[in-house]
PDB file of C-alpha atoms and ligand atoms in Angstrom:
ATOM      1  CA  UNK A   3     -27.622   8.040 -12.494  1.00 56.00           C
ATOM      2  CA  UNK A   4     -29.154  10.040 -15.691  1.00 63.00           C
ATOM      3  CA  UNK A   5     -26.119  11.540 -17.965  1.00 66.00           C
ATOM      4  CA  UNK A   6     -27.550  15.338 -16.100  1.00 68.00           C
ATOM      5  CA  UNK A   7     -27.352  14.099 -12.671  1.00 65.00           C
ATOM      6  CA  UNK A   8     -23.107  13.148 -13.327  1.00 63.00           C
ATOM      7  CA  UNK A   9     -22.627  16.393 -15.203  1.00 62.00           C
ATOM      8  CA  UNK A  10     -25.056  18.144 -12.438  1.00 62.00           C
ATOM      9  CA  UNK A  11     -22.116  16.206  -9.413  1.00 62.00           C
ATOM     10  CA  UNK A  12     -19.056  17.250 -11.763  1.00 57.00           C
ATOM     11  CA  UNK A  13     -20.218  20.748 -12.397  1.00 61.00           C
ATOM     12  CA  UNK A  14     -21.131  21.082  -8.292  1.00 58.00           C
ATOM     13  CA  UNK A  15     -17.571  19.250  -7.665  1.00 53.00           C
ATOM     14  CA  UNK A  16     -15.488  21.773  -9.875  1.00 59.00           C
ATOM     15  CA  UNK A  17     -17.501  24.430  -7.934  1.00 59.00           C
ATOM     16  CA  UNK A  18     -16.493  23.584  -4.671  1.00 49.00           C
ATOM     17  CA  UNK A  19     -12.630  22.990  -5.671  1.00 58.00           C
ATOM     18  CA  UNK A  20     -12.552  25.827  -7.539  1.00 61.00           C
ATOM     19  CA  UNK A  21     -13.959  27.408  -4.334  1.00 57.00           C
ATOM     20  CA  UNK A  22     -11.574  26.135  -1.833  1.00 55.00           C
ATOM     21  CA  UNK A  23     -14.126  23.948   0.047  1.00 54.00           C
ATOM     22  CA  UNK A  24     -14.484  20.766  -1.533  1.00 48.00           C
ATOM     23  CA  UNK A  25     -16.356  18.241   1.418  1.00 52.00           C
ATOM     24  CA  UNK A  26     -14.184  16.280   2.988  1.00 47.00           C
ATOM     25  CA  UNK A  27     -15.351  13.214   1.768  1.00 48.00           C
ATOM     26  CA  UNK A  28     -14.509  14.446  -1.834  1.00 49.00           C
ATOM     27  CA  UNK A  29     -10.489  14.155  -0.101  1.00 48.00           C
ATOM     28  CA  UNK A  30      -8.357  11.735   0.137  1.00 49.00           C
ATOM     29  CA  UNK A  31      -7.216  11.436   3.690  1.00 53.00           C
ATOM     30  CA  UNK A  32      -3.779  12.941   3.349  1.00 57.00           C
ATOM     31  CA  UNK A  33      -1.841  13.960   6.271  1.00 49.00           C
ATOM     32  CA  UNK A  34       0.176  15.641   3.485  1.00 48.00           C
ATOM     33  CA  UNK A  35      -1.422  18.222   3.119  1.00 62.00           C
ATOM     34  CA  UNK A  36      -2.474  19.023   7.217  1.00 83.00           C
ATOM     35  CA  UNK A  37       0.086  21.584   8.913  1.00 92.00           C
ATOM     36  CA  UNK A  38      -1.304  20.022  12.203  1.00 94.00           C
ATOM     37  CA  UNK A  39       0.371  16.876  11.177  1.00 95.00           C
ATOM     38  CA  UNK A  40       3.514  18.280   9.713  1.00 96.00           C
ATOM     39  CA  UNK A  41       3.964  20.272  13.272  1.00 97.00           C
ATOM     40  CA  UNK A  42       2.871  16.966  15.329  1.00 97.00           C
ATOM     41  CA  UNK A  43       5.517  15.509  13.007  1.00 98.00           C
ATOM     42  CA  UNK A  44       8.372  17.829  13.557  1.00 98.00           C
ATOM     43  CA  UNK A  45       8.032  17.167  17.264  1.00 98.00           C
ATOM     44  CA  UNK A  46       8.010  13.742  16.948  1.00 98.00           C
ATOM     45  CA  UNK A  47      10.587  13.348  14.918  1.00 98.00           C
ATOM     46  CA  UNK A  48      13.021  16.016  16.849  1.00 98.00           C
ATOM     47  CA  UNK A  49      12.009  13.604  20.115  1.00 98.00           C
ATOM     48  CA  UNK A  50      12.815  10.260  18.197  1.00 98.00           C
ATOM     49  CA  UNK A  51      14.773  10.332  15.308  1.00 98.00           C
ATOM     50  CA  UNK A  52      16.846  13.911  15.261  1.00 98.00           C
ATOM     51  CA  UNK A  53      19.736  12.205  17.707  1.00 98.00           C
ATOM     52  CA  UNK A  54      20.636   9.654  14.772  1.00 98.00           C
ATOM     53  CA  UNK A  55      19.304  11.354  11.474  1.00 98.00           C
ATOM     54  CA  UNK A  56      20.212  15.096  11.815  1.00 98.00           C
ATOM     55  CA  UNK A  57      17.894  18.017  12.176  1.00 98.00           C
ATOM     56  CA  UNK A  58      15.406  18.054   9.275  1.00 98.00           C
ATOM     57  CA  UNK A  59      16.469  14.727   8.401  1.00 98.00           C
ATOM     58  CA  UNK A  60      19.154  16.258   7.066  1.00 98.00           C
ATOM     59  CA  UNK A  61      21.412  13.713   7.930  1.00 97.00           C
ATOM     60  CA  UNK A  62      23.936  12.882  11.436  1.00 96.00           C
ATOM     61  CA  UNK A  63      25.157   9.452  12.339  1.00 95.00           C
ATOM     62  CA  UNK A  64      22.544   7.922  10.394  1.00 98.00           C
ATOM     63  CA  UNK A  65      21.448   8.627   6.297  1.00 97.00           C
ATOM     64  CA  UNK A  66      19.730  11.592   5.158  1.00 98.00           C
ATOM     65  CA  UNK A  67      16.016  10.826   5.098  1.00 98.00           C
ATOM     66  CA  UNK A  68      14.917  14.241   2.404  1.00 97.00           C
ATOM     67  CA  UNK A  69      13.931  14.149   0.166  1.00 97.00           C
ATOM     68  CA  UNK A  70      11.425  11.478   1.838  1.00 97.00           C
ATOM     69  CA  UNK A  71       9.455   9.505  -0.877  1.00 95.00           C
ATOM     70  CA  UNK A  72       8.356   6.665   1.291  1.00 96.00           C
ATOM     71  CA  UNK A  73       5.385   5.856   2.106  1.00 97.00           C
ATOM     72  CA  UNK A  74       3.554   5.693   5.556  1.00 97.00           C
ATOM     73  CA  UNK A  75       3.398   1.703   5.539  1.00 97.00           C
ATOM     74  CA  UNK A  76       7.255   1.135   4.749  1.00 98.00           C
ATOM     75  CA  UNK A  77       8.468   3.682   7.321  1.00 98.00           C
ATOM     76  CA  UNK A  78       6.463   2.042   9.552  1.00 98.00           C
ATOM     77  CA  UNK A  79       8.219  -1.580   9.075  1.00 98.00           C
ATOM     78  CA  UNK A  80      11.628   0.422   9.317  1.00 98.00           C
ATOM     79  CA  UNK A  81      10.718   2.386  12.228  1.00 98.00           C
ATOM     80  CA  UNK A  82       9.064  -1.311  14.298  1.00 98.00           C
ATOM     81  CA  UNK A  83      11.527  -3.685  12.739  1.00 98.00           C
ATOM     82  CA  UNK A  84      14.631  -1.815  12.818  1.00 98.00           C
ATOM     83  CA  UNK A  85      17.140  -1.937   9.789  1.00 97.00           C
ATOM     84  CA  UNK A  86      21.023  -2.117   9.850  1.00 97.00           C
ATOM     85  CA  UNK A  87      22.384  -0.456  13.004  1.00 96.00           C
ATOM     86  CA  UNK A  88      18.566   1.782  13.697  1.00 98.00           C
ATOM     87  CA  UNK A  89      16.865  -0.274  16.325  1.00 98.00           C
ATOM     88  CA  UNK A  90      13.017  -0.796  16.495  1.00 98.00           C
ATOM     89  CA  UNK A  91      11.194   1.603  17.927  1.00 98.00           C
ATOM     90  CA  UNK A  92       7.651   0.428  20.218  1.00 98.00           C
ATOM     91  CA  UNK A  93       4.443   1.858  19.937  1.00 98.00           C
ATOM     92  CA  UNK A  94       4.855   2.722  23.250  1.00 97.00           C
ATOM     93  CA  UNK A  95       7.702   5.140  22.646  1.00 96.00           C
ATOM     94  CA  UNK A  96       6.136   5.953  19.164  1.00 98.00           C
ATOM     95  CA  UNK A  97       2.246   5.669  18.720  1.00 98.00           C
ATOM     96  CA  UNK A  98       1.333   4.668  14.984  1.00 98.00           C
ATOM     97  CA  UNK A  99       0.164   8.411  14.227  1.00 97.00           C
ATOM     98  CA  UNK A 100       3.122   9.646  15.265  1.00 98.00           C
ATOM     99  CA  UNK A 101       5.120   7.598  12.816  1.00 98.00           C
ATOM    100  CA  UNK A 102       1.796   8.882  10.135  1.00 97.00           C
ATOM    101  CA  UNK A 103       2.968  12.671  11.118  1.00 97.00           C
ATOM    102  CA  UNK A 104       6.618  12.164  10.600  1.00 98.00           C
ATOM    103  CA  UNK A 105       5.902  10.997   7.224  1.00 97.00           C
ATOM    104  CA  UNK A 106       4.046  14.065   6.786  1.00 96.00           C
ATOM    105  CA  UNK A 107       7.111  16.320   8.589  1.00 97.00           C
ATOM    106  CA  UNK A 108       9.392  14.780   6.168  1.00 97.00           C
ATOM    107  CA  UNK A 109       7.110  15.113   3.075  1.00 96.00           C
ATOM    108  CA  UNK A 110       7.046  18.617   3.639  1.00 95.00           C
ATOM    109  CA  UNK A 111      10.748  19.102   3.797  1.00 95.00           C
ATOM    110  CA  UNK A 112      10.877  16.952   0.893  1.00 87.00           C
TER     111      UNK A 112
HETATM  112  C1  HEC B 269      19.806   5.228  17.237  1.00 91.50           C
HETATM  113  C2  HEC B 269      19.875   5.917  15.984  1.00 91.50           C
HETATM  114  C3  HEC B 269      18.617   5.982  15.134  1.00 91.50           C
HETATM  115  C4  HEC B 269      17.380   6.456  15.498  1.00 91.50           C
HETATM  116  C5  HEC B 269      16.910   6.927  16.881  1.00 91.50           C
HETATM  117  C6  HEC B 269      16.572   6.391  14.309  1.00 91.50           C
HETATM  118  N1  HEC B 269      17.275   5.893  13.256  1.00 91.50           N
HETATM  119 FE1  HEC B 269      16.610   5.581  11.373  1.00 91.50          FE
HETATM  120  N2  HEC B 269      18.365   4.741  10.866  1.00 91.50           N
HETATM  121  C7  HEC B 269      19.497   4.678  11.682  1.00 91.50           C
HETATM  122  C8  HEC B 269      20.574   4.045  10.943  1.00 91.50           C
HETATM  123  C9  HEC B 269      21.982   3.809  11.456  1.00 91.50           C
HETATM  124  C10 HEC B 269      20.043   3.721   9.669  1.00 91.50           C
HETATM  125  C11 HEC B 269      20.760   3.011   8.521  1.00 91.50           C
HETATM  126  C12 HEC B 269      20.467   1.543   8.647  1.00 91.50           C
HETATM  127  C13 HEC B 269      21.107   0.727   7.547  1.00 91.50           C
HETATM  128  O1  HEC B 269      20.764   0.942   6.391  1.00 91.50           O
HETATM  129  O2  HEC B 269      21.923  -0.117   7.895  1.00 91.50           O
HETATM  130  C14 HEC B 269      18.660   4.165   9.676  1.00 91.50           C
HETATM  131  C15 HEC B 269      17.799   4.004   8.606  1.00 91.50           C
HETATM  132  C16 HEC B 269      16.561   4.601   8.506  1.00 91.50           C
HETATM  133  C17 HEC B 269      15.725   4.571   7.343  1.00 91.50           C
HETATM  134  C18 HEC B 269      16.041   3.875   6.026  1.00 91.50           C
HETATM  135  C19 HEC B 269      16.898   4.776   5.203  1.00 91.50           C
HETATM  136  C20 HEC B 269      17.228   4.155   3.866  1.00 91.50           C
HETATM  137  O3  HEC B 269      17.608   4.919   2.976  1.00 91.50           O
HETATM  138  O4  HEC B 269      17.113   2.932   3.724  1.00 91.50           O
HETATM  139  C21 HEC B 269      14.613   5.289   7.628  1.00 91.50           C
HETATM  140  C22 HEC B 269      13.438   5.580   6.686  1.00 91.50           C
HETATM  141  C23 HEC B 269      14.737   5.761   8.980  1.00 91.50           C
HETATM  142  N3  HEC B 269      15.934   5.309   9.489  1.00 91.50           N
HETATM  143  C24 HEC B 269      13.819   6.537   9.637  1.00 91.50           C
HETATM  144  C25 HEC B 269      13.877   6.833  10.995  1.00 91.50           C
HETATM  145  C26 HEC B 269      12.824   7.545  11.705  1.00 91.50           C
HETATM  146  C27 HEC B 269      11.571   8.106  11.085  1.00 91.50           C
HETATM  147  C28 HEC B 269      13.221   7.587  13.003  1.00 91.50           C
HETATM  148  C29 HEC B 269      12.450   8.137  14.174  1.00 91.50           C
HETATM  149  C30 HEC B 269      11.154   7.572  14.386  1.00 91.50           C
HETATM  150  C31 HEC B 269      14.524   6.943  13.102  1.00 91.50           C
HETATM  151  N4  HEC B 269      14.881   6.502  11.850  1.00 91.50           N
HETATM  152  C32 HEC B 269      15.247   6.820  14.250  1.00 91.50           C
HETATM  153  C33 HEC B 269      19.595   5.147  12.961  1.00 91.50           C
HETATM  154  C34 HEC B 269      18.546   5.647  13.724  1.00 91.50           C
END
């Protein structure tokens, strides 16, 4: 790429962010940042994991989960493996994007 056509992408990039509508591409996949997520999340989580840790995560029989800092791979060994006195949790009962939107529930709160 000629030294124009990079300041040509970067000058086109701050454009579009500047703008609002940077192409998805240009994103990293972040379920962060998606309200669909957080709400998927919320309902998940209420379903799943409100009984032990509290509405919000707030806290109940079980720890306080906010602010959440983990990320989606470790919650996803607790949540499967089970730790201390929380028992696994299947796929069946809890599809892999679910346990993706709780992260993203518990972000937000976070
Ligand atoms: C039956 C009660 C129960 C349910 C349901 C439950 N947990 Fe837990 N969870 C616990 C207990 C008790 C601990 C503490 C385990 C320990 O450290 O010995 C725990 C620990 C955790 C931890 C680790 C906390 C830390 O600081 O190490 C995370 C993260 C977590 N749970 C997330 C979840 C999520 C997300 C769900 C729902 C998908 C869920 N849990 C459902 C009881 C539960």
């Amino acid at each position: 790429m000629s030294r124009y056509a990079v300041w040509g992408t970067l000058a086109a990039l701050a454009w579009l962010a500047a703008n609002g509508s940077v192409p998805l591409s240009a994103v990293p996949p972040s379920a962060a940042a998606q309200p669909k997520a957080i709400t998927a999340g919320q309902g998940a989580f209420d379903r799943v994991c409100k009984q032990c840790h509290g509405p919000e995560g707030r806290g109940g029989d079980a720890p306080r989960l906010v602010p959440f800092s983990r990320e989606y791979e470790e919650l996803l060994a607790v949540v499967r493996e089970g730790k201390g006195e929380m028992p696994p949790i299947s796929a069946r009962s809890l599809p892999d994007e679910a346990v993706a939107q709780i992260v993203a529930y518990l972000k937000s709160l976070s």
